[in-house]
Coordinates of C-alpha atoms in Angstrom, one line a residue:
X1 CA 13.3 0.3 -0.5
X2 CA 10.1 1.6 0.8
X3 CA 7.7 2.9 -0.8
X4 CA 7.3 7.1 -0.2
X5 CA 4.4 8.1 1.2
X6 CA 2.9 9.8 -2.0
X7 CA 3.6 6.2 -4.3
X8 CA 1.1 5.7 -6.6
X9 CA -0.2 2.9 -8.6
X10 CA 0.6 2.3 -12.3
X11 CA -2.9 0.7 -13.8
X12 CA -2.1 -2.1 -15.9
X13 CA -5.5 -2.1 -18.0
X14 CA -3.9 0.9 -19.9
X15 CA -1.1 1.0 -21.8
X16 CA 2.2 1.4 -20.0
X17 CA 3.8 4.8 -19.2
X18 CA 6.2 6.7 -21.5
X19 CA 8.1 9.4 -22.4
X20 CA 9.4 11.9 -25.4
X21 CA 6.4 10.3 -27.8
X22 CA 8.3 11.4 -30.4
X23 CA 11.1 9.6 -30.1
X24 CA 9.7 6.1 -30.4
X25 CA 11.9 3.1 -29.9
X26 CA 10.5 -0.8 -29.1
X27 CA 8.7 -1.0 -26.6
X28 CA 7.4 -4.0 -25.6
X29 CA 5.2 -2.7 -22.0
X30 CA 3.1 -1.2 -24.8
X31 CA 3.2 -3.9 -27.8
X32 CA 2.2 -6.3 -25.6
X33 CA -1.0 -4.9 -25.2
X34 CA -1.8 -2.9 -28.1
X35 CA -0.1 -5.1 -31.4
X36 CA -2.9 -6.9 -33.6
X37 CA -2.6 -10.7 -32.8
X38 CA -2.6 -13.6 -35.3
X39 CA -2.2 -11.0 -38.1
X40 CA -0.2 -13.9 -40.7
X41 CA -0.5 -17.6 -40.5
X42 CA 3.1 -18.0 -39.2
X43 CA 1.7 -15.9 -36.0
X44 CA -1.4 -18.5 -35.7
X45 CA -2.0 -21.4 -33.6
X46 CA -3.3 -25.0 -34.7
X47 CA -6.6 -23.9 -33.3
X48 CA -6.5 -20.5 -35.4
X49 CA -5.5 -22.1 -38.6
X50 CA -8.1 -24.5 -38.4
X51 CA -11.0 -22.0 -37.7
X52 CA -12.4 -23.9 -34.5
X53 CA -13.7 -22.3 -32.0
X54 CA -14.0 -23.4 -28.2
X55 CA -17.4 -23.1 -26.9
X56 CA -18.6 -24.4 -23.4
X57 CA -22.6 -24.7 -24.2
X58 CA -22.5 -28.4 -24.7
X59 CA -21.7 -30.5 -21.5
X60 CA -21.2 -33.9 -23.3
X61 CA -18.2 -31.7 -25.8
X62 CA -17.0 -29.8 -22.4
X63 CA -13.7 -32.0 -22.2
X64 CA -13.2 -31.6 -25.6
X65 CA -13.4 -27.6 -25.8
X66 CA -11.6 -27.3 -22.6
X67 CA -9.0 -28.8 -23.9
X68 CA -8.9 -26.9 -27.3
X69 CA -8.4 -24.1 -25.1
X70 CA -5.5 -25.5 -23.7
X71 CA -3.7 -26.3 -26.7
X72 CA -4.4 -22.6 -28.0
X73 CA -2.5 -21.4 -25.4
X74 CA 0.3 -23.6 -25.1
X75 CA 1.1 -22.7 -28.6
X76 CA 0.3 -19.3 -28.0
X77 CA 2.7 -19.2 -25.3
X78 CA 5.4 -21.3 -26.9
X79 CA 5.2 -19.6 -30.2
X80 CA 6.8 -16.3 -28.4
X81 CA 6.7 -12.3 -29.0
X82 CA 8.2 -11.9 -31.9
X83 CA 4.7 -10.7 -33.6
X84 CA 4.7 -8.3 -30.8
X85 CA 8.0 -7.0 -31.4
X86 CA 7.9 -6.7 -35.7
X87 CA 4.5 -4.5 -35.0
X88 CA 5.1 -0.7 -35.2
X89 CA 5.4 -0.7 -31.2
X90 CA 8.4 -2.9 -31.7
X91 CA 10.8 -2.6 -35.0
X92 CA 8.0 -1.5 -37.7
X93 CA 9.6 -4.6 -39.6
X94 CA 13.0 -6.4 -39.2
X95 CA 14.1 -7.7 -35.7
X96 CA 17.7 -6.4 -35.3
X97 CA 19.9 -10.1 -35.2
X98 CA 23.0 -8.3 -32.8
X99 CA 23.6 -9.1 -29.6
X100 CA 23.0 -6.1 -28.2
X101 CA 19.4 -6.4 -29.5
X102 CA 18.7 -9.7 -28.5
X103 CA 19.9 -8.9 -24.8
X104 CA 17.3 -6.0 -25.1
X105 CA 14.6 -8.0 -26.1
X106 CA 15.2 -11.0 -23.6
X107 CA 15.7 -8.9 -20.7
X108 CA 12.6 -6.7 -21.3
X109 CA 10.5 -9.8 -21.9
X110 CA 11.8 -11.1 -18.2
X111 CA 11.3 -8.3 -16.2
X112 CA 8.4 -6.2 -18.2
X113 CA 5.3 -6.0 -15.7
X114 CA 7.0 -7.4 -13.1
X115 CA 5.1 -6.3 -9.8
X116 CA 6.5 -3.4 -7.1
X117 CA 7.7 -4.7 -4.1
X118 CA 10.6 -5.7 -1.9
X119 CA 11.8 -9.3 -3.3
X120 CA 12.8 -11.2 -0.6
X121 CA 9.8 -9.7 1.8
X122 CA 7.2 -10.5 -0.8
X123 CA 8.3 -14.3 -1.2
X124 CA 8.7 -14.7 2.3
X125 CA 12.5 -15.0 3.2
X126 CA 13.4 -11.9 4.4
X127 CA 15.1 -11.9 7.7
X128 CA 17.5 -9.7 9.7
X129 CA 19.9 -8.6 6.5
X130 CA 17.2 -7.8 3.5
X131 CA 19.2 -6.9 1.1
X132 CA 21.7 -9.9 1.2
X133 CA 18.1 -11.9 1.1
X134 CA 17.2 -10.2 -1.8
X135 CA 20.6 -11.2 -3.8
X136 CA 20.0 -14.5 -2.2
X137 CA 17.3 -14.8 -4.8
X138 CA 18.2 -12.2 -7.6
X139 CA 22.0 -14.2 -8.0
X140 CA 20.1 -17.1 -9.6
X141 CA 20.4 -14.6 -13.0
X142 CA 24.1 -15.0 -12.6
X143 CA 26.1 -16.1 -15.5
X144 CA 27.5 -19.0 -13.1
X145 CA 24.4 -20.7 -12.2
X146 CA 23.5 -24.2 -13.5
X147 CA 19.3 -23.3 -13.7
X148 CA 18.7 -19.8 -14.4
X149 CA 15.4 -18.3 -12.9
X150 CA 14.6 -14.6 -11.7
X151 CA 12.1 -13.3 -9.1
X152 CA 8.7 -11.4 -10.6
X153 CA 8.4 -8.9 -7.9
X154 CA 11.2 -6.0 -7.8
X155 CA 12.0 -2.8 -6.4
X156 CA 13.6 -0.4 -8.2
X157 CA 17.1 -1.3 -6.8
X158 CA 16.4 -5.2 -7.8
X159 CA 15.9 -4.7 -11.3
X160 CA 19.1 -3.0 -11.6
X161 CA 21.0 -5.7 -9.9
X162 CA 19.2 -7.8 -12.5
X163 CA 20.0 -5.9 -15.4
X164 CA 23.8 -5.7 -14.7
X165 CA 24.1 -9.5 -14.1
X166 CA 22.1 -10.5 -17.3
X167 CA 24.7 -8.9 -19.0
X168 CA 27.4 -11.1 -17.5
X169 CA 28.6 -9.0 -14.6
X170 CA 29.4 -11.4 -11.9
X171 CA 27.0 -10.9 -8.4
X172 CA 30.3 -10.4 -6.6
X173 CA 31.1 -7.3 -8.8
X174 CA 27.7 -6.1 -7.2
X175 CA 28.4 -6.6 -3.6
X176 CA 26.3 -8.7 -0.6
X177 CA 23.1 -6.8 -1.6
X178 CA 23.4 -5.6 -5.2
X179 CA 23.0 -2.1 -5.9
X180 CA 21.0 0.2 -3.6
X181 CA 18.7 3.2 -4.8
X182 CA 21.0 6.4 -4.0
X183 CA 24.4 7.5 -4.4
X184 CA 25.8 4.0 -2.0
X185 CA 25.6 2.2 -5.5
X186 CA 28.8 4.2 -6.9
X187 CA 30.6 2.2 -3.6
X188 CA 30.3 -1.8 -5.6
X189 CA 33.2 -3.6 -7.3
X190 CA 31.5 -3.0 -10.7
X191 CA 31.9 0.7 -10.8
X192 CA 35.2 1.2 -9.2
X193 CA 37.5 2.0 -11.7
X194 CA 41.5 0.9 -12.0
X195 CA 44.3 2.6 -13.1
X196 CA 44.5 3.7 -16.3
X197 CA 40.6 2.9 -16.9
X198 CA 37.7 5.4 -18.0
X199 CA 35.8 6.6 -15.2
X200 CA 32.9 4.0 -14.1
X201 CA 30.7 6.5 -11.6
X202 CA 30.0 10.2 -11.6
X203 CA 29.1 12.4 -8.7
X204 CA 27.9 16.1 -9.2
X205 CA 28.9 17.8 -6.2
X206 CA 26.1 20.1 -6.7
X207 CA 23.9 17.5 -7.2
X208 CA 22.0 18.2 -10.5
X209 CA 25.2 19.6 -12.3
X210 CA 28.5 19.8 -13.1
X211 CA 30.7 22.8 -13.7
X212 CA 29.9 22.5 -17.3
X213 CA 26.4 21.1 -17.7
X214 CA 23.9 19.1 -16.4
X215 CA 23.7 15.5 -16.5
X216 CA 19.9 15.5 -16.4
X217 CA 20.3 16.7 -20.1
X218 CA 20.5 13.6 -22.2
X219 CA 22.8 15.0 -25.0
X220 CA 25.5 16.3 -22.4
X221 CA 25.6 12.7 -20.8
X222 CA 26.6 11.2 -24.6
X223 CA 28.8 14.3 -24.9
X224 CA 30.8 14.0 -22.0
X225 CA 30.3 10.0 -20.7
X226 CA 30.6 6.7 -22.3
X227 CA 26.6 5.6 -21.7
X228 CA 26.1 2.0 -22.2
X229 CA 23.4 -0.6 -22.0
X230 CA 23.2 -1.6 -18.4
X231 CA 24.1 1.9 -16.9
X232 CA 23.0 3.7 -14.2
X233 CA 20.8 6.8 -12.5
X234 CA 20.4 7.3 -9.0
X235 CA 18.3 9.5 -7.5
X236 CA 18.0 10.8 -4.1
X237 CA 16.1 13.7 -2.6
X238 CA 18.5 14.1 0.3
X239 CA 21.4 15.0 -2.6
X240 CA 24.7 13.6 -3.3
X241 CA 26.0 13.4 0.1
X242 CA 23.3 11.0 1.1
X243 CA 24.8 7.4 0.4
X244 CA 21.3 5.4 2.2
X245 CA 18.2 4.7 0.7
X246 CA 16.7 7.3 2.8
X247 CA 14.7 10.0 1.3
X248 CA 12.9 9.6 -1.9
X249 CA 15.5 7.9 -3.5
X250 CA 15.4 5.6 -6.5
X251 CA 17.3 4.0 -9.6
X252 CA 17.0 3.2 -12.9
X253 CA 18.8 1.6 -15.9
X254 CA 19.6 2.2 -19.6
X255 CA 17.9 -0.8 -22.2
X256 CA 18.9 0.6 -25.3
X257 CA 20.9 4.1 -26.4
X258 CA 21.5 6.0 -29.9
X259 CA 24.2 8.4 -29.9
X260 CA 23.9 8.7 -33.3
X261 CA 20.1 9.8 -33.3
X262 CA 19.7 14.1 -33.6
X263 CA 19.7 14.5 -30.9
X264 CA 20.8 11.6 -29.5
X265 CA 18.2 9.4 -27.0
X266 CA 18.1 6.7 -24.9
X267 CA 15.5 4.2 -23.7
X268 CA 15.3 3.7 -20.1
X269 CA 13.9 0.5 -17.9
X270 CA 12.8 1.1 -14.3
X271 CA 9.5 0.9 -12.2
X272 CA 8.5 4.2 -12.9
X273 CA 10.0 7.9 -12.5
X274 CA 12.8 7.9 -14.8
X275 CA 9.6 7.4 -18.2
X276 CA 7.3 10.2 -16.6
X277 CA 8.4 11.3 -13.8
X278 CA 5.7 9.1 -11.7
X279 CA 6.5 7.5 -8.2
X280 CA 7.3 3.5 -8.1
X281 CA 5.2 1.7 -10.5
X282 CA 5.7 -1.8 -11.8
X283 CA 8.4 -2.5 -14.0
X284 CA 8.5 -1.3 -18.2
X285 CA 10.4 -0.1 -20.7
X286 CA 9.8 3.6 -21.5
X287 CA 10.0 5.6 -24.7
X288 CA 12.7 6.9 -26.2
X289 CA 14.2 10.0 -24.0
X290 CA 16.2 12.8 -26.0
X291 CA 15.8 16.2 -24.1
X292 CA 15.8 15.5 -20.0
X293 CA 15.4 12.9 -17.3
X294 CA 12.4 13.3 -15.0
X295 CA 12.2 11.7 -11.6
X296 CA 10.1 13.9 -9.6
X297 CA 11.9 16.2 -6.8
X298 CA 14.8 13.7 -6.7
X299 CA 18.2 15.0 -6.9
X300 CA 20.4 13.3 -9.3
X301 CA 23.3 12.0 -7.0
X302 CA 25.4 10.0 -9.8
X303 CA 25.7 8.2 -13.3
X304 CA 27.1 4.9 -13.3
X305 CA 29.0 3.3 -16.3
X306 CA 28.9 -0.4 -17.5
X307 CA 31.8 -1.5 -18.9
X308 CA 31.0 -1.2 -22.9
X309 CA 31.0 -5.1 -24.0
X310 CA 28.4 -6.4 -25.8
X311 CA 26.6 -9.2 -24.5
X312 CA 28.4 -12.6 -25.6
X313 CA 26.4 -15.1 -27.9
X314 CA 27.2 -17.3 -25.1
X315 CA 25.5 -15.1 -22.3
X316 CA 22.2 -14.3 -24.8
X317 CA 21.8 -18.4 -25.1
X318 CA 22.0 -18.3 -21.2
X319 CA 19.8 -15.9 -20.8
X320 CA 16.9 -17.0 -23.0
X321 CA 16.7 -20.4 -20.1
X322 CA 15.6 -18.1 -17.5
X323 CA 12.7 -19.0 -15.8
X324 CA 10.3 -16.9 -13.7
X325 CA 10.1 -17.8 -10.0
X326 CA 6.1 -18.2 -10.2
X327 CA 3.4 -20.3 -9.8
X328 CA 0.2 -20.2 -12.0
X329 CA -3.6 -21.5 -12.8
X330 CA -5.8 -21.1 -15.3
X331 CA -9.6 -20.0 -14.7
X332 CA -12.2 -20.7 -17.9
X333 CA -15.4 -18.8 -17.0
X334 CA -18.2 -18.8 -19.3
X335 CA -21.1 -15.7 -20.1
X336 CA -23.1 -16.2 -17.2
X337 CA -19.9 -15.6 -15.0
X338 CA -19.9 -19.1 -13.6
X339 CA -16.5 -20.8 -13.4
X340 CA -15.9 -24.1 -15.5
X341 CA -12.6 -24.7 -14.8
X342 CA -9.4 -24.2 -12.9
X343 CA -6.8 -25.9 -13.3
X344 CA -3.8 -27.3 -10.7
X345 CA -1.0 -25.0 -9.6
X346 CA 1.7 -25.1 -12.5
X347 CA 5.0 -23.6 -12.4
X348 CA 5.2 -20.7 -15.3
X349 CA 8.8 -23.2 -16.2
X350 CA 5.9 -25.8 -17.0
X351 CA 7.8 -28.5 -18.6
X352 CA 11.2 -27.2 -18.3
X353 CA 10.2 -23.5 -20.2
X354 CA 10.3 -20.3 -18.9
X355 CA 6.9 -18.2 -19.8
X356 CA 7.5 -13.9 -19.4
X357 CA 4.9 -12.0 -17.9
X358 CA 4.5 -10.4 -21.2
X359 CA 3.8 -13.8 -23.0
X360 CA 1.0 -14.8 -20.7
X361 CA -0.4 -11.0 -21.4
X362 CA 0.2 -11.6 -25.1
X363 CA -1.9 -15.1 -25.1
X364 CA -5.0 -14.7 -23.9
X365 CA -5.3 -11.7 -26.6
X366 CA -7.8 -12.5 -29.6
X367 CA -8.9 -15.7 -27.8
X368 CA -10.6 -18.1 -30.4
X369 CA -14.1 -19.0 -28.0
X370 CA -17.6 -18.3 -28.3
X371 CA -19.2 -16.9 -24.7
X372 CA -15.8 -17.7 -22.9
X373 CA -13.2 -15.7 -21.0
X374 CA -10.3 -17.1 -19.7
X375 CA -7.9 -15.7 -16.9
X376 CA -4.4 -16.7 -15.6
X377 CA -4.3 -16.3 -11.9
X378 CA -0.2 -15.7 -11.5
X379 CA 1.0 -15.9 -7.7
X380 CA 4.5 -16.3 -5.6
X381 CA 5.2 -18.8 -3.0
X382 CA 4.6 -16.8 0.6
X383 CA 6.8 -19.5 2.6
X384 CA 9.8 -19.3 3.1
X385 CA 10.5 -23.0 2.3
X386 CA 8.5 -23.3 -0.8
X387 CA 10.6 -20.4 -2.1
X388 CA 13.8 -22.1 -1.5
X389 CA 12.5 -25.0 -3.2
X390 CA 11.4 -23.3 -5.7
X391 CA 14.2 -21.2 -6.2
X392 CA 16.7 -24.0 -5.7
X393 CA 18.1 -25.5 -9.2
X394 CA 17.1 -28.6 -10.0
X395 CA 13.4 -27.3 -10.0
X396 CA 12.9 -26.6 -13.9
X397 CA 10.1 -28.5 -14.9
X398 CA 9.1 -30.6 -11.6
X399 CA 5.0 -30.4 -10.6
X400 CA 4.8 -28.3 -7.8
X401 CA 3.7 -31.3 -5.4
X402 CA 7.3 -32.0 -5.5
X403 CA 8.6 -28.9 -4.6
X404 CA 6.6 -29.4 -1.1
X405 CA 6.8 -31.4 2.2
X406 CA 3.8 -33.3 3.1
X407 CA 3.0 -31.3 5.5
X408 CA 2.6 -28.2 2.8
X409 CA 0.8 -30.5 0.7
X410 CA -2.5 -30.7 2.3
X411 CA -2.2 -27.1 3.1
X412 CA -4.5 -24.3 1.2
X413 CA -3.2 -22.0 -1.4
X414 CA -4.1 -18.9 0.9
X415 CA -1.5 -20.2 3.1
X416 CA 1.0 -21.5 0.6
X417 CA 0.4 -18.9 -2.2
X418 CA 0.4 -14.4 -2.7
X419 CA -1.5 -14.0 -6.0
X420 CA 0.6 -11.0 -8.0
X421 CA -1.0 -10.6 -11.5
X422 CA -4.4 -11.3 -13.1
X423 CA -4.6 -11.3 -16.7
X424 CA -8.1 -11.9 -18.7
X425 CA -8.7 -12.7 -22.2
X426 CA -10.2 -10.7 -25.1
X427 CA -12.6 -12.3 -27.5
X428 CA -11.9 -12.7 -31.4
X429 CA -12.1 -9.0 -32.4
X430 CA -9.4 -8.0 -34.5
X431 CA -7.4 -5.1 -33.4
X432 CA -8.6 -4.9 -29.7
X433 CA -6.5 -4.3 -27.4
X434 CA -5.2 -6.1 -24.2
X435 CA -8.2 -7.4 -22.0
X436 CA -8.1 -6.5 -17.9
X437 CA -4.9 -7.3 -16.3
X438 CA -4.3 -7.3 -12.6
X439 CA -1.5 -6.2 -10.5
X440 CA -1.4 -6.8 -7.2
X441 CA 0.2 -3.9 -5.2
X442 CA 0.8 -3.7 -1.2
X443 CA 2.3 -7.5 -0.7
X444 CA 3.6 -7.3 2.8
X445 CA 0.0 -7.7 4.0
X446 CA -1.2 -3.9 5.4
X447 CA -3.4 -3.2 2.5
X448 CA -4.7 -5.3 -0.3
X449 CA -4.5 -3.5 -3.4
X450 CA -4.5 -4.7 -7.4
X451 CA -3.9 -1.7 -10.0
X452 CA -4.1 1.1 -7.0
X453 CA -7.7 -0.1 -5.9
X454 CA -8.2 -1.1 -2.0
X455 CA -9.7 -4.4 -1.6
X456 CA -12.2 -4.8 1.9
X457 CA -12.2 -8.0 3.7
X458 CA -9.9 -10.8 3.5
X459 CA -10.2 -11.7 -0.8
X460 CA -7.1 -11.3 -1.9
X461 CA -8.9 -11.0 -5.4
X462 CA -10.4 -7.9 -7.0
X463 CA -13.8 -7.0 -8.1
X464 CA -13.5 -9.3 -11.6
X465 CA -12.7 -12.4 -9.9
X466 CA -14.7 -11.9 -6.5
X467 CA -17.9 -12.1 -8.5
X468 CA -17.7 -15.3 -10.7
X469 CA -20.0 -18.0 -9.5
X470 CA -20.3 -21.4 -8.8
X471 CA -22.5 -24.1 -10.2
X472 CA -22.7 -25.9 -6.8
X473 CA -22.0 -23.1 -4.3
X474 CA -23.8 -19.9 -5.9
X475 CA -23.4 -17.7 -3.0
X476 CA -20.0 -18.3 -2.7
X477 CA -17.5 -16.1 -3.5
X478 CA -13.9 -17.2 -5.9
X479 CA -11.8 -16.2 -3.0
X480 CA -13.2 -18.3 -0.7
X481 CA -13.1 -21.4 -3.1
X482 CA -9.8 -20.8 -4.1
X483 CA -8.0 -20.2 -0.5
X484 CA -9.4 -23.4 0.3
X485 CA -7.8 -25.5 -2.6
X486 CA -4.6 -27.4 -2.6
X487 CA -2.0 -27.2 -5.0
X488 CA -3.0 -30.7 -6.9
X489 CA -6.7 -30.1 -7.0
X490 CA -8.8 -29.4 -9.9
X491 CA -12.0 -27.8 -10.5
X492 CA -14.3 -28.4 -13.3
X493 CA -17.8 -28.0 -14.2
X494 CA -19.5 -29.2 -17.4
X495 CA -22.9 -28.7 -16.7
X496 CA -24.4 -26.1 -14.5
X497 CA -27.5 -26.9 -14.8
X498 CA -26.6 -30.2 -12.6
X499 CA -26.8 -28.6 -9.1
X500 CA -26.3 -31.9 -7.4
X501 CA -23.1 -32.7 -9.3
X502 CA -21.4 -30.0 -11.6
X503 CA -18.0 -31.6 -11.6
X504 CA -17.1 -34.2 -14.1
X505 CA -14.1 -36.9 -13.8
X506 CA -10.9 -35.5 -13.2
X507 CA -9.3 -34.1 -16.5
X508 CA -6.1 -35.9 -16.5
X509 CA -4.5 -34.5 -19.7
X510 CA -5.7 -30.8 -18.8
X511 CA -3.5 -31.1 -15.9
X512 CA 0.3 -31.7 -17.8
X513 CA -1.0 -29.9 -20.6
X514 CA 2.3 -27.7 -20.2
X515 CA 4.4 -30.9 -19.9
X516 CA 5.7 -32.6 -22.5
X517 CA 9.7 -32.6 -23.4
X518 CA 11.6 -29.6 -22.4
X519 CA 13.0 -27.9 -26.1
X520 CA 16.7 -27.7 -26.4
X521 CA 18.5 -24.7 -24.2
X522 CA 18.2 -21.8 -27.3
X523 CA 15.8 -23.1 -29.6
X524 CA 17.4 -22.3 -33.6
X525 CA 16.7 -18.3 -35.3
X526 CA 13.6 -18.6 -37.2
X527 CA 13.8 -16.5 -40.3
X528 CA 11.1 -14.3 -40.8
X529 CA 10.7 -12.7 -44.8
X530 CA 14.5 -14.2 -45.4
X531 CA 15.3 -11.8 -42.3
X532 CA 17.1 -13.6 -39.3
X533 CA 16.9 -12.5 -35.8
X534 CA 13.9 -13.6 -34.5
X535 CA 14.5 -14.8 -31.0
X536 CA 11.9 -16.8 -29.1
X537 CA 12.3 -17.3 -25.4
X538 CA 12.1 -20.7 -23.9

């Protein structure tokens, strides 16, 4: 939907927004960022355990270090969240092995951060029906699809329609363009109820209340409705009547509940007003909420019900092979500011596995290099034909040169690529929390924003990338490096001193360093302290 006029811009260098601090549950929007890294040797690298350190100062070792870097990460990446989630943002101990739990912590992990905006406009297929578009895209999370994957830009409706389907509801039980924000949603197959069955959706006719009580109020929704993971609000400030998207409208889902908690709580998931009563924001998991929903002036125009099944073991394994519809580089900058290294464009499925948002957050934390920051430079495909390809299955794991025509090939990444999120690394302090991460905000070209800040002139980048230098260009600026570079080419530095020629022979094994054999589909439970229930994503 579009955005309302007074939207405003959640800023992902803090932690993420929340609500009812008292009534914490796992949150992983906030462990992400704030959870101590590396804290037991099970929860270190090969690089960590060894006590090396990368360090660019040496040209003749710069292959060498880069490369250390590179394996850090991979592992980092590969090695999952779990340490996230045991820390006291997530459990405070034991992972929870059910189901239920493991659905929780998969979908957060795929849709956590995810950037605001409307799917198919942002990755450049949107035509005269944008909401069938949209499914077009968001239906590759169905349970009947072959290769998983799931867009990383959403609107609030989207990651409802994504929520509903990774819990095995079919895409036809949520009509041609998924569920809409405002009372229209209470119109799909999924919450139409038959004969005999509980009611599925709830309309106040007064809007805010009932003749009995208020469905704002969290303890008469457990009192009087079945809530269940997967659920519904809608919002709308036109009221009940309104079944369009017009008006401030919005929706939001349920991640986890506890009816048995005094009071009882739930944890909502949604891109913003349902955790604090903000405008659209990017996508996280909110604290636990126990008293009342907030969502601005909204009107609350109707509760829908999921049916209550658990997740199957079958649809967990399915879900853990998603892979995120995204494209990403890695940038090594050393303490002077000048750039030593980016890498070619990888898929974030690089060799077959699906990397989260969260995870490439979570692995540039703590980062074991002397005078070094690293950032990964995360962008979607902004035509139309390298989305299909991208999207289409059968793309797990192939080098993006394949996934274009010729043609594309040669083309630069300001014309093939929209850069959505920015996330830098933090050096070896213990404790510290999440270094700056960058979401890019305004997608459909009228403004250029990242984290609420306007960006002047055509850089698509913001302040902390614009500035890095080059060896062998030093007044020119990252954007207009990068816009200018393919999808195969490599840039590397090892001595910066060398004005005439910074760049050293192309750094073959840096490029696949995400390749390697796909693992198997759900890789086996690890058991952490004779607990089971640790789940890694692929």
């Amino acid at each position: 939907m579009a955005k309302p006029n007074n939207q405003q811009d959640v800023d992902l260098s803090k932690p993420a927004h929340v609500s009812d601090k008292d009534a914490p549950v796992p949150q992983l929007s906030v462990a992400v960022k704030r959870a101590p890294v590396g804290t037991e040797e099970r929860y270190k690298t090969s690089v960590e355990r060894a006590n090396r350190v990368a360090d660019l100062s040496d040209p003749a070792k710069f292959g060498e270090n880069v490369q250390l870097l590179m394996d850090h990460l991979r592992e980092r990446l590969e090695m999952g969240l779990d340490e996230a989630w045991a820390s006291e943002y997530g459990y405070q101990g034991e992972l929870s092995s059910s189901n239920e739990e493991k659905w929780a912590r998969i979908f957060s992990e795929l849709v956590v951060y995810a950037a605001y905006g409307g799917t198919a406009g942002c990755y450049g297929t949107k035509g005269s029906d944008g909401g069938k578009d949209d499914m077009d895209i968001m239906r590759r999370l169905d349970k009947d699809e072959s290769d998983p994957a799931y867009p990383i830009v959403l609107a609030c409706q989207h990651l409802t329609t994504l929520c509903a389907m990774s819990r095995g509801i079919s895409h036809t039980e949520l009509g041609k363009r998924g569920m809409t924000a405002g009372g229209g949603t209470g119109g799909l197959p999924i919450f139409k109820s038959k004969p005999g069955e509980e009611k599925r959706w709830y309309v106040a006719s007064t809007g805010e209340k009932t003749e009995t009580g208020s469905y704002r109020s969290v303890k008469y929704l457990f009192d009087t409705l079945t809530l269940t993971p997967g659920s519904v609000f809608a919002f709308n400030s036109l009221g009940p009547e309104s079944g369009s998207q017009a008006g401030q409208a919005h929706i939001a889902s349920v991640l986890r509940i506890y009816p048995d908690n005094d009071p009882p709580k739930f944890q909502g998931i949604d891109t913003g007003p349902l955790g604090d009563g903000k405008n659209e924001q990017g996508t996280a998991d909110h604290g636990g909420t126990k008293g009342a929903m907030t969502a601005l002036s909204r009107i609350l125009v109707g509760v829908g019900i999921l049916p209550p099944s658990e997740p199957s073991e079958e649809q967990v394994k399915f879900l853990a092979t998603a892979r995120p519809l995204s494209l990403a580089q890695l940038v090594v900058v050393d303490a002077s500011r000048t750039v030593r290294f980016i890498s070619r464009v990888l898929p974030m499925d690089h060799g077959g596995k699906g990397f989260s948002l969260c995870r490439y957050i979570w692995s540039v934390r703590n980062l074991p290099a002397k005078d070094v920051r690293v950032y990964w430079v995360l962008s979607i495909p902004r035509v139309a034909e390298f989305t299909r390809a991208l999207v289409a299955a059968g793309a797990r794991g192939k080098p993006v040169r394949e996934l274009l025509t010729a043609e594309l090939r040669d083309k630069g990444l300001e014309t093939l690529l929209e850069p959505t999120h920015i996330m830098g690394s933090t050096p070896m302090i213990d404790g510290a929390d999440a270094g700056p991460v960058f979401e890019r905000r305004k997608i459909d070209g009228k403004k250029n924003e990242w984290n609420g800040v306007p960006i002047s002139g055509a850089s698509k980048f913001p302040k902390e990338l614009q500035d890095l230098k080059f060896a062998d260009a030093p007044k020119q600026t990252f954007w207009a490096r990068w816009r200018k570079m393919t999808v195969d080419e490599q840039y590397t530095c090892a001595d910066p001193s060398n004005k005439d020629n910074p760049q050293i022979a192309d750094l073959t094994a840096m490029s696949s360093y995400f390749s390697g054999p796909p693992r198997s589909p759900l890789p086996e439970e690890t058991v952490v302290a004779g607990k089971p229930g640790m789940l890694p994503l692929m």
